[in-house]
Short mmCIF file of C-alpha atoms and ligand atoms in Angstrom, two decimals:
data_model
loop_
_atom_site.label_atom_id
_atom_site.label_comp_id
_atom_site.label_asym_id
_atom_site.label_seq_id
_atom_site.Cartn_x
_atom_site.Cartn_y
_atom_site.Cartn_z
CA UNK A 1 -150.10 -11.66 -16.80
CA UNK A 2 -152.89 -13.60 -15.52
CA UNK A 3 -154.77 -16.20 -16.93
CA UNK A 4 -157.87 -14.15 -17.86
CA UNK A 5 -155.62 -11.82 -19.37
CA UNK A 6 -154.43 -13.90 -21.54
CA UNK A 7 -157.39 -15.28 -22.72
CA UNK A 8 -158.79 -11.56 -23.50
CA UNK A 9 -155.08 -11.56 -25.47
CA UNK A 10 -155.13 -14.64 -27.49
CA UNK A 11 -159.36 -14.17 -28.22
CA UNK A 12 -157.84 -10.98 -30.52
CA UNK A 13 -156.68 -12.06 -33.77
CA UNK A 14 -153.22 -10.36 -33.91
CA UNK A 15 -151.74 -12.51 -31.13
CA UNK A 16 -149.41 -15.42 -32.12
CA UNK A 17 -150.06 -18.61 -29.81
CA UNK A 18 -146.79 -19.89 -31.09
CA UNK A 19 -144.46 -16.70 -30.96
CA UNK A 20 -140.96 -17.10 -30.19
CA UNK A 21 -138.78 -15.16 -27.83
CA UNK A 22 -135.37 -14.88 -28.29
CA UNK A 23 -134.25 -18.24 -26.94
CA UNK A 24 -136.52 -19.67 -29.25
CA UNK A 25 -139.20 -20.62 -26.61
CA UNK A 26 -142.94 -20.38 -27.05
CA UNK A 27 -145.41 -19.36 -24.24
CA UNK A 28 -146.26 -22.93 -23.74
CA UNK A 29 -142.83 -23.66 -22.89
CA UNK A 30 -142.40 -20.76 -20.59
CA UNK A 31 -145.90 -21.58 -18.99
CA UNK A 32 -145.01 -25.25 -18.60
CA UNK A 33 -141.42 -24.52 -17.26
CA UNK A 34 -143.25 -22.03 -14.24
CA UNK A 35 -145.31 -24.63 -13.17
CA UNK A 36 -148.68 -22.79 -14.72
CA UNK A 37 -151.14 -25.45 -15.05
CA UNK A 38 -153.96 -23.43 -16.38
CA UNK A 39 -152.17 -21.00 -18.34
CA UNK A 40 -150.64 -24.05 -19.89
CA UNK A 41 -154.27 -25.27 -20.91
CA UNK A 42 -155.80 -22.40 -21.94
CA UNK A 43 -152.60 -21.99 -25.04
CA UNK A 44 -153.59 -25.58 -25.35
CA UNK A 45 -156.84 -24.84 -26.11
CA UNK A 46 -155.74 -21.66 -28.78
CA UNK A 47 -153.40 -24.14 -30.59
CA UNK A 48 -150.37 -23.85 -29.11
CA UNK A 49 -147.96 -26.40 -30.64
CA UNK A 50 -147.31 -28.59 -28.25
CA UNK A 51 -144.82 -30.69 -29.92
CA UNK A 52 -142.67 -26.91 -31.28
CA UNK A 53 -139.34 -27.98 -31.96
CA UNK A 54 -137.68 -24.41 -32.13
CA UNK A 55 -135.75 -23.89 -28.85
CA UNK A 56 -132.19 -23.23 -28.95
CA UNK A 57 -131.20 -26.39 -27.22
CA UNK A 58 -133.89 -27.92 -28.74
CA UNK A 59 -135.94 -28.37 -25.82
CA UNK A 60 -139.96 -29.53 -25.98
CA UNK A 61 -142.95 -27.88 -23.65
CA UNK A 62 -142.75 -31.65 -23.02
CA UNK A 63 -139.25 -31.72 -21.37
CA UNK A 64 -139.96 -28.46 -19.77
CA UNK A 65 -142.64 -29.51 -17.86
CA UNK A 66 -140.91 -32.39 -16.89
CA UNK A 67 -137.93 -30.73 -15.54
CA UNK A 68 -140.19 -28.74 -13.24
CA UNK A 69 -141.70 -31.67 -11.52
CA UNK A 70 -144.99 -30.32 -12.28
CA UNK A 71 -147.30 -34.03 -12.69
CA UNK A 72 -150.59 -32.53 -14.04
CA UNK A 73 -148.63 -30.41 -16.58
CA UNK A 74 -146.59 -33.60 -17.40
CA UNK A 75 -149.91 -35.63 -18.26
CA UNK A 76 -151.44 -32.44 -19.90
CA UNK A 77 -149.04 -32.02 -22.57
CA UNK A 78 -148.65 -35.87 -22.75
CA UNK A 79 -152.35 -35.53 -23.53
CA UNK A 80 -152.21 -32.49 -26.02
CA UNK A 81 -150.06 -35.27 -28.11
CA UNK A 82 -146.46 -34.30 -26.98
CA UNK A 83 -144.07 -37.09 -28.54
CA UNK A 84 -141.83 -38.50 -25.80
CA UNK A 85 -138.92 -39.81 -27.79
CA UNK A 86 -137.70 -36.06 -29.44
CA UNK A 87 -134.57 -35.31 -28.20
CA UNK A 88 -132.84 -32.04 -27.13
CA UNK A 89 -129.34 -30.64 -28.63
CA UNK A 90 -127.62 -33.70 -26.53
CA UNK A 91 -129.84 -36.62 -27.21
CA UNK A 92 -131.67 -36.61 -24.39
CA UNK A 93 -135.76 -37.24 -23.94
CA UNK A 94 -137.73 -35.33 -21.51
CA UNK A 95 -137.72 -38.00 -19.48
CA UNK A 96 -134.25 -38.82 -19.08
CA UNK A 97 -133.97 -35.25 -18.43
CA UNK A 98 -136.73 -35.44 -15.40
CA UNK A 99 -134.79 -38.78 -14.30
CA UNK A 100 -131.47 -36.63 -14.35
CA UNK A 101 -132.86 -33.71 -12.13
CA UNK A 102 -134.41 -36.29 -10.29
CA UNK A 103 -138.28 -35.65 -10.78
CA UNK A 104 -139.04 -39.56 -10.92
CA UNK A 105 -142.74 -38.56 -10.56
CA UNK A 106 -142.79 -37.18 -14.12
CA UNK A 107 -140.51 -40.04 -15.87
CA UNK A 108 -143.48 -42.60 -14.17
CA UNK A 109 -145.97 -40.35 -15.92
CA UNK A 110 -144.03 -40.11 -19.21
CA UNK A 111 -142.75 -43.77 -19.42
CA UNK A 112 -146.28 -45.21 -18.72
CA UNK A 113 -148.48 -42.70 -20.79
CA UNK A 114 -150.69 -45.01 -23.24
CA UNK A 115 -153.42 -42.87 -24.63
CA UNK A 116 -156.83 -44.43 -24.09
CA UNK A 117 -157.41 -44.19 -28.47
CA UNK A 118 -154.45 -46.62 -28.84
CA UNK A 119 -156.60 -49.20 -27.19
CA UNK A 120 -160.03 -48.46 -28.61
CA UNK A 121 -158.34 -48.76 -31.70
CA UNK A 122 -158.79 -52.76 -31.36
CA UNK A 123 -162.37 -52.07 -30.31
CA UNK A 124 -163.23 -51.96 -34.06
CA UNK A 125 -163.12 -54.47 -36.42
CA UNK A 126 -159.91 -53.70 -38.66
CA UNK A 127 -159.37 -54.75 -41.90
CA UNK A 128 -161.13 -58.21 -42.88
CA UNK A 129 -162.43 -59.35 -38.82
CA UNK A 130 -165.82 -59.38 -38.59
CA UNK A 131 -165.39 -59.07 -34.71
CA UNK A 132 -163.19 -56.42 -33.20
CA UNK A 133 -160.05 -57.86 -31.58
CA UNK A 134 -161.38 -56.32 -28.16
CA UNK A 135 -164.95 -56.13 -26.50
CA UNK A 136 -165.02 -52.76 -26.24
CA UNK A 137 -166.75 -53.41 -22.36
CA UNK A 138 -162.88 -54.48 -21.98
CA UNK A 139 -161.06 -51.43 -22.95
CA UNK A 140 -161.46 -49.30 -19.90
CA UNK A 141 -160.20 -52.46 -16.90
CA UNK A 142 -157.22 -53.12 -19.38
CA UNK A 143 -156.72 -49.30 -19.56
CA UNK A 144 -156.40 -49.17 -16.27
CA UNK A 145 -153.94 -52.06 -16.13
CA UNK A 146 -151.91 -50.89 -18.85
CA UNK A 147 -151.90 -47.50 -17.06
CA UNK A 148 -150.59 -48.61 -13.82
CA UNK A 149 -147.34 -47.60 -12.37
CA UNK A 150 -147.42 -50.62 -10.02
CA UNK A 151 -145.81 -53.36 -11.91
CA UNK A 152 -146.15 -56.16 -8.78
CA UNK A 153 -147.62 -59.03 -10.11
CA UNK A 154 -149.94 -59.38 -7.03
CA UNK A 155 -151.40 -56.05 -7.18
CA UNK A 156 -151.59 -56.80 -11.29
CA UNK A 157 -153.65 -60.45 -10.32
CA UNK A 158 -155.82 -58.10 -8.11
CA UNK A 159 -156.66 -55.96 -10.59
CA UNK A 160 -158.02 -58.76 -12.83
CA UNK A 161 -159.85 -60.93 -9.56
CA UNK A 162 -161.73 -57.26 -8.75
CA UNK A 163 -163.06 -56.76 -12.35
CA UNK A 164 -165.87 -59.84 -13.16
CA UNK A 165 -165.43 -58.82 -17.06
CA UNK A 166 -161.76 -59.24 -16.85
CA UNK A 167 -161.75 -62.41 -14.44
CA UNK A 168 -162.53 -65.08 -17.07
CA UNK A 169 -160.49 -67.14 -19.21
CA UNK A 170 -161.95 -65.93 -22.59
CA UNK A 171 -161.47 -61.99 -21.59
CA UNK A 172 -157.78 -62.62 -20.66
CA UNK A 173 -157.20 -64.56 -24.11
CA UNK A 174 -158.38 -62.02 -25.87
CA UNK A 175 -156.51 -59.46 -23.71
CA UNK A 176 -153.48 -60.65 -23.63
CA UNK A 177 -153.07 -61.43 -27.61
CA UNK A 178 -154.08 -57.38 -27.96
CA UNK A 179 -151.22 -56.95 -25.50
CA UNK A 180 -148.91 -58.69 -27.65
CA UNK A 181 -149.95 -56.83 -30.89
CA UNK A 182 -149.01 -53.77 -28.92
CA UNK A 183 -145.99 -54.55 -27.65
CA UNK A 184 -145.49 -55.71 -31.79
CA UNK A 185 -146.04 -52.19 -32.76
CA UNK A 186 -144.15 -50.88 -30.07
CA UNK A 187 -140.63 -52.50 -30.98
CA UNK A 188 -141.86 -51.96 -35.17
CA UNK A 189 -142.41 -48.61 -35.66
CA UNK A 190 -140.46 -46.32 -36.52
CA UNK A 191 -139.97 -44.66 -32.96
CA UNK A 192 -139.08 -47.59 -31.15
CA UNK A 193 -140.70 -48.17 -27.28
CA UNK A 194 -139.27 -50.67 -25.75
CA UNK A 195 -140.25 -49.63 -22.31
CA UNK A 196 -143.76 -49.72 -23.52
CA UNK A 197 -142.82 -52.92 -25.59
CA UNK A 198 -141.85 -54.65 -21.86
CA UNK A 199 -144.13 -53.75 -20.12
CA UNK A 200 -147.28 -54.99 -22.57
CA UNK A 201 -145.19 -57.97 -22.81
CA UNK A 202 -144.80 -58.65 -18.90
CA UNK A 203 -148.58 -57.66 -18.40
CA UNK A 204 -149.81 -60.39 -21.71
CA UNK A 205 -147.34 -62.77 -18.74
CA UNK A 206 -149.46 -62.29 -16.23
CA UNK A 207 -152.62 -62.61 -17.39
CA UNK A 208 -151.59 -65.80 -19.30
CA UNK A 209 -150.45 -67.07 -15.44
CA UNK A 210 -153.99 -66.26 -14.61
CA UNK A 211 -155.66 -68.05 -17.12
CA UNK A 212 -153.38 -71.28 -16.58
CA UNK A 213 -154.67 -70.89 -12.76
CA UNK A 214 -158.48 -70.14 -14.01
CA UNK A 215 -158.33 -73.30 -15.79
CA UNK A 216 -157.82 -75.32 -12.93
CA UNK A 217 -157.76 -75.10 -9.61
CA UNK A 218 -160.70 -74.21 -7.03
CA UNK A 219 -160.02 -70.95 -5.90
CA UNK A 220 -158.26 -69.68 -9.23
CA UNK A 221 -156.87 -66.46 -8.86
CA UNK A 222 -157.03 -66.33 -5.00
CA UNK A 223 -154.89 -69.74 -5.56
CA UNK A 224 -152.09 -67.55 -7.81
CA UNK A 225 -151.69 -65.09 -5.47
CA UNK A 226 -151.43 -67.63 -2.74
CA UNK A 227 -148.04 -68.87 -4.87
CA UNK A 228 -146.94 -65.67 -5.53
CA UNK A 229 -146.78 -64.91 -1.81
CA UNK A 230 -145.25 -67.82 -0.43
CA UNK A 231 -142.34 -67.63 0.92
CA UNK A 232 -139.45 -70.13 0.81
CA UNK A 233 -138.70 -72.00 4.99
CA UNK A 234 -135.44 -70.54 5.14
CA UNK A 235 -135.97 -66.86 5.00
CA UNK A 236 -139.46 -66.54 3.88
CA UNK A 237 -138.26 -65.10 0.32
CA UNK A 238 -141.06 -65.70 -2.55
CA UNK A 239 -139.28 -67.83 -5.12
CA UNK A 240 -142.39 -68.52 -7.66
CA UNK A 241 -143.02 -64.93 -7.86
CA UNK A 242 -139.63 -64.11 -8.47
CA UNK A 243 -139.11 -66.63 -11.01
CA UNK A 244 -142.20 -65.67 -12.82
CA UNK A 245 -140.70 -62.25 -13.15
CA UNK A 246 -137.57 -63.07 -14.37
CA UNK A 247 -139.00 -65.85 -16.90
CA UNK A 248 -141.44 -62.95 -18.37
CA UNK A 249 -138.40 -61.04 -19.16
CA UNK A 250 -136.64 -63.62 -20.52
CA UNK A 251 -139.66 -64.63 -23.07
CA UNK A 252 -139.74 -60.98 -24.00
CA UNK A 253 -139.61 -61.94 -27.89
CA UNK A 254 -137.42 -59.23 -29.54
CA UNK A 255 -133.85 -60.30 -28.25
CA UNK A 256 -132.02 -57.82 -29.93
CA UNK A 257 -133.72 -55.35 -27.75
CA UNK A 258 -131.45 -53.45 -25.73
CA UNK A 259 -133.34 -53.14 -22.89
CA UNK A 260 -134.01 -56.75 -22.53
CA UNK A 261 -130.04 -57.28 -22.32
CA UNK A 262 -129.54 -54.69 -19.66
CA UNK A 263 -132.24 -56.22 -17.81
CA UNK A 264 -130.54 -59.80 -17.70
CA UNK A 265 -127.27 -58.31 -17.67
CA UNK A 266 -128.85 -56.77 -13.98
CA UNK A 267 -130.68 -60.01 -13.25
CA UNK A 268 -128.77 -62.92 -14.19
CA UNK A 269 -125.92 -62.76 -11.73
CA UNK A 270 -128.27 -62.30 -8.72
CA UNK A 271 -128.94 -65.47 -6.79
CA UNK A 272 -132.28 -66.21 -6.44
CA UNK A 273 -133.54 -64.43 -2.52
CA UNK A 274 -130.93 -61.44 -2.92
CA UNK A 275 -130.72 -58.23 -4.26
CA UNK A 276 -131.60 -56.40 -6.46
CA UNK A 277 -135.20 -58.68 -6.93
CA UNK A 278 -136.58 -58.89 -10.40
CA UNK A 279 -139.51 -57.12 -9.33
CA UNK A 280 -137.00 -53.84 -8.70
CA UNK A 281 -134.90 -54.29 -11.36
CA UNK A 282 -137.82 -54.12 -14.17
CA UNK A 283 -139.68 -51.47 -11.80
CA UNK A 284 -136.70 -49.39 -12.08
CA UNK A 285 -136.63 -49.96 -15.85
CA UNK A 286 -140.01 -49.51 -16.55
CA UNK A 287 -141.32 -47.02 -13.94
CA UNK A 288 -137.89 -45.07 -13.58
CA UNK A 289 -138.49 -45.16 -9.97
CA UNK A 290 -135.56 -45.06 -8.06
CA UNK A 291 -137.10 -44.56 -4.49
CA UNK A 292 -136.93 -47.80 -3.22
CA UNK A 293 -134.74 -46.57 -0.02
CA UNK A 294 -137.24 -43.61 1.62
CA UNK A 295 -140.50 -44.97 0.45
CA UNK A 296 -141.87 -47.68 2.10
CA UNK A 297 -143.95 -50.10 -0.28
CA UNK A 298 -146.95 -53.19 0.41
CA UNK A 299 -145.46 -56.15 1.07
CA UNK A 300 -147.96 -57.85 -0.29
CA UNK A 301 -148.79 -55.75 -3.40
CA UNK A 302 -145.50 -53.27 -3.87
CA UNK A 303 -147.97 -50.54 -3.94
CA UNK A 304 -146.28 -47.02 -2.52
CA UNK A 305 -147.09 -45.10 0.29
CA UNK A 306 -147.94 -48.27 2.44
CA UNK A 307 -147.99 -47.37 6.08
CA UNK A 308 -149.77 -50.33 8.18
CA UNK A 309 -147.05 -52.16 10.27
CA UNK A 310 -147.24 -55.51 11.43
CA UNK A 311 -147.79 -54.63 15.05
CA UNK A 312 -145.76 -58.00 16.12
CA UNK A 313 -142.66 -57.76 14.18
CA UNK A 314 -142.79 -54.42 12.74
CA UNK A 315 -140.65 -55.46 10.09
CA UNK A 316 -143.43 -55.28 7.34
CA UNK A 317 -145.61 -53.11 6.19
CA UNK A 318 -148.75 -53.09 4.33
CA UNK A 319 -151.60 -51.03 2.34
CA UNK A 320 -154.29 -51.81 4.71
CA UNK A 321 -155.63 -54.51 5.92
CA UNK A 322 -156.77 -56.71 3.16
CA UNK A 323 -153.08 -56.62 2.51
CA UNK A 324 -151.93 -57.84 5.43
CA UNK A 325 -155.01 -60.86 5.81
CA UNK A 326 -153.85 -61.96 2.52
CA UNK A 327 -150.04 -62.12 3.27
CA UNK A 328 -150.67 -63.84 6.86
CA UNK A 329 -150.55 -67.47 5.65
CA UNK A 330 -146.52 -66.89 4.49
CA UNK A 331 -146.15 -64.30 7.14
CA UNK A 332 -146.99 -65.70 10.32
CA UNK A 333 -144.14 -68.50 9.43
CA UNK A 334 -141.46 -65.69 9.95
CA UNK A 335 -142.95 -63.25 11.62
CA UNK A 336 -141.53 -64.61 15.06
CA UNK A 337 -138.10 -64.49 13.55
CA UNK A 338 -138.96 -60.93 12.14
CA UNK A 339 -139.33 -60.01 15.37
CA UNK A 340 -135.96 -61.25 16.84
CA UNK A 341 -134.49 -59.40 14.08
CA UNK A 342 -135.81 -55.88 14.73
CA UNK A 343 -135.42 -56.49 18.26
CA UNK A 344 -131.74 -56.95 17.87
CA UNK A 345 -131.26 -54.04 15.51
CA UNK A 346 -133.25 -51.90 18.05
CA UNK A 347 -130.85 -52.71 20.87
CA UNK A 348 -127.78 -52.23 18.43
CA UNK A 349 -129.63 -48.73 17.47
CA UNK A 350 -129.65 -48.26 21.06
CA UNK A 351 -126.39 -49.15 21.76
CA UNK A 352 -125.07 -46.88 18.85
CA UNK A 353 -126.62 -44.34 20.31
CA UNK A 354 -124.87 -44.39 23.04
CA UNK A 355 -121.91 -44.61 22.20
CA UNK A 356 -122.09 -41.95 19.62
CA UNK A 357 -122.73 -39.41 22.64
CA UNK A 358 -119.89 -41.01 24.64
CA UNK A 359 -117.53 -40.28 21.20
CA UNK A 360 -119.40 -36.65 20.77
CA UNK A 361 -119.69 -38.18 17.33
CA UNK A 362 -120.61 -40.35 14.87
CA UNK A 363 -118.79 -41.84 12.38
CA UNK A 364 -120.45 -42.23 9.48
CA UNK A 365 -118.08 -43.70 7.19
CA UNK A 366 -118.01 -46.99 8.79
CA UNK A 367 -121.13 -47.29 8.83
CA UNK A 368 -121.45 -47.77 5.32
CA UNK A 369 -119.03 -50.37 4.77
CA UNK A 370 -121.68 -53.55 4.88
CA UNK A 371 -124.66 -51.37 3.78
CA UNK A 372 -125.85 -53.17 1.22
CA UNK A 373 -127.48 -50.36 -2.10
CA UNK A 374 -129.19 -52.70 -3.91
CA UNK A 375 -130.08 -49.50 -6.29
CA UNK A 376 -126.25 -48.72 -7.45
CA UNK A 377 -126.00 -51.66 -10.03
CA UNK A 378 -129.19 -52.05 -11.69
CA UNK A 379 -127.77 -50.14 -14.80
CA UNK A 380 -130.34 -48.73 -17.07
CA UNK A 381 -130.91 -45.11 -16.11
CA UNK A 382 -127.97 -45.20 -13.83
CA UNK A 383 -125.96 -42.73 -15.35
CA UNK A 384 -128.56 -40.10 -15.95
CA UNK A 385 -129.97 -40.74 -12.24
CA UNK A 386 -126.62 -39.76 -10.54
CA UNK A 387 -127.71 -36.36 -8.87
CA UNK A 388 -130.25 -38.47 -6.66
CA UNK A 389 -128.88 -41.60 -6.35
CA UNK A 390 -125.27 -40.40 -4.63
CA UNK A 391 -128.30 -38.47 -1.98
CA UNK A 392 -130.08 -41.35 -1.17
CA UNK A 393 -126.97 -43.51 -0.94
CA UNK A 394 -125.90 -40.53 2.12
CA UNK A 395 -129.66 -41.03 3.26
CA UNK A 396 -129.19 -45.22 3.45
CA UNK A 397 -126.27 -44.46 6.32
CA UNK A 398 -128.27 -43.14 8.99
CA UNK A 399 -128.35 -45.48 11.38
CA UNK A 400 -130.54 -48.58 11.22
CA UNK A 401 -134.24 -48.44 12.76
CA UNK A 402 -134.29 -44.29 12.38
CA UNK A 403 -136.96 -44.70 10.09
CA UNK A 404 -139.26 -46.53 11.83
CA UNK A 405 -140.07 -43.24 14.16
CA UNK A 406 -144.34 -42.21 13.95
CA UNK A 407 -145.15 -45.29 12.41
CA UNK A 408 -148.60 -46.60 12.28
CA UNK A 409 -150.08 -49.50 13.95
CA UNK A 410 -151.66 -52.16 12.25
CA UNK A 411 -153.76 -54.70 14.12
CA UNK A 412 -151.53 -57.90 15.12
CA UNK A 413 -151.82 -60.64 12.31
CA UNK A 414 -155.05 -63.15 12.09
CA UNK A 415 -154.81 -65.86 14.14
CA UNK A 416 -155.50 -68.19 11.78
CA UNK A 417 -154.73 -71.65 12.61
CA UNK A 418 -153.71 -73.80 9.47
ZN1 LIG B 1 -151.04 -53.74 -0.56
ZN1 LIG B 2 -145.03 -59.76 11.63
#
């Protein structure tokens, strides 16, 4: 029925919020599996269980919602208090089931909920401190960098230089040691996060690389990101940022954590400048985002949906142009060579072309001998991922420069001389 309906329903006192049907599912769950946002809230608001553990297979409104793709009824129930670590008849959470019916959207949400109360909690004096752990003016800017989904450490550096509370060296000390008691918590209770645990500790890294650069320096933070960006003269590839990345991981302080393993098992091997980066690798663990191949992210600050093109080389691609004025002084060193580059694979695109109407057709086999899938080895939600992974890795054959149809102009880089 409709949503009104139900309301007139559950207002009279003989209706059950929590009523089973025969499979053992409640209304919640059925409202959460259809995609019914407000239905979903309004048996929130009459008490419906959220976290009812009475399906047949064991299933959660939680993992229902998830395996519909709906986001807003993912963060609702996450929100009503759904627990993210139950798992169904098989062992699996609801967001290894999203990841396995590919709805990364909903294992971001789910891997990266951290209720704002978990955080105010260290806004009060506990125990024998006079002085709460936190300023509580502190709590919402480190919400909203414990919240994010964009792990890049440029985007995180931005994040602190934008906020004037959080840009100082006494914030980020206290930050960052509230970090670390919550990454703490995360590995010692009894249901064990240690997604959440990584990321808190990888965040509590960065800001401690801020505070070294507040300490000294002229331009401080504007001097980090400057060494984050800057690219190597060989190929342009940013070495200090990746080695910051992979020495966060390896400080991570719980070694028996099995996450931590996978992630060096992915990362040691890789020579510095190839693939997979750091960055992707602990993305991918983190985030569960997968869609590094269709989506096209800032090149400066790995945030998604980036669609500004360097109008010169056309090889990179960037928020806006802030972005693209802050990558310039490492860009404009290879952007010449960029060019060559996408020239070339244009005329080879060309030159595929036709021959592929000379042959009638196109064989894709061979093309995918020297692709390179930087995605197929990173390991930790490989297994469940395989529905969507085996489609993208079809997706990665087409032939090179077919994505770069309808793109946007940016404005050609600064001309800056340095
Ligand atoms: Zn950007
Ligand atoms: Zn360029």
């Amino acid at each position: 029925g409709t949503v009104q309906e139900a309301g007139t329903l559950l207002a009279s006192k003989n209706v059950r919020v929590n009523c089973l049907d025969e499979n053992g599912m409640t209304p919640l769950m059925h409202a959460a599996y259809k995609g019914k946002l407000d239905m979903c809230k309004l048996l929130l608001r009459h008490g419906a269980d959220v976290n009812c553990h009475q399906h047949e297979h064991g299933y959660t409104a939680l993992m229902f919602a998830a395996l519909s793709g709906n986001k807003d009824i993912t963060w609702v129930m996450l929100e009503a208090g759904a627990e993210t670590d139950v798992v169904n008849s098989v062992g699996r959470t609801a967001a290894q089931m999203a990841a396995f019916v590919g709805q990364h959207d909903c294992v971001t949400i789910i891997n990266n909920f951290f209720p704002r109360e978990r955080l105010d909690y260290y806004t009060k004096p506990q125990g024998l401190d006079k002085e709460p752990k936190l300023p509580p003016k502190l709590a919402g800017p480190l919400h909203k960098i414990i919240t994010t989904t964009n792990l890049h450490p440029v985007k995180i550096v931005m994040l602190v230089n934008e906020n004037p509370l959080l840009a100082e060296e006494t914030a980020l000390n206290k930050c960052y040691k509230v970090m670390d008691l919550i990454c703490e918590k995360c590995m010692k209770q009894r249901d064990m996060n240690e997604v959440l645990a990584m990321k808190m500790h990888y965040i509590s890294c960065i800001f401690q690389k801020c505070i070294s650069f507040l300490k000294d320096g002229e331009n401080k933070l504007d001097a980090l990101i400057k060494s984050l960006l800057k690219g190597r003269a060989s190929d342009g590839f940013p070495v200090y940022q990746e080695k910051i990345i992979r020495e966060s991981i390896r400080k991570f302080p719980y070694c028996e954590a099995t996450l931590l393993q996978q992630l060096v098992r992915s990362i040691a091997p890789v020579e510095i400048g190839s693939d997979p980066t750091a960055f992707s690798v602990l993305t991918q663990a983190i985030t569960g985002q997968v869609g590094f191949v269709d989506v096209e992210f800032c090149t400066t600050c790995g945030e998604k949906g980036a669609s500004k093109r360097c109008s010169v080389c056309k090889m990179v691609i960037y928020c806006d142009q802030t972005c693209q004025k802050t990558h310039w002084f490492a860009h404009k060193k290879i952007c010449k060579d960029l060019k060559d580059i996408y020239e070339k694979q244009q005329l080879e695109a060309a030159k595929e072309k036709s021959e592929e109407e000379n042959n009638g057709k196109l064989d894709v086999n061979s093309n995918c001998v020297h692709e390179e899938q930087p995605e197929a080895d990173v390991g930790i939600s490989q297994e469940t991922c395989q529905p969507k992974e085996s489609a993208e890795g079809e997706k990665e054959c087409s032939p090179s420069g077919a994505g770069l149809e309808g793109f946007q102009e940016a404005p050609a880089g600064p001309q800056e001389s340095e």
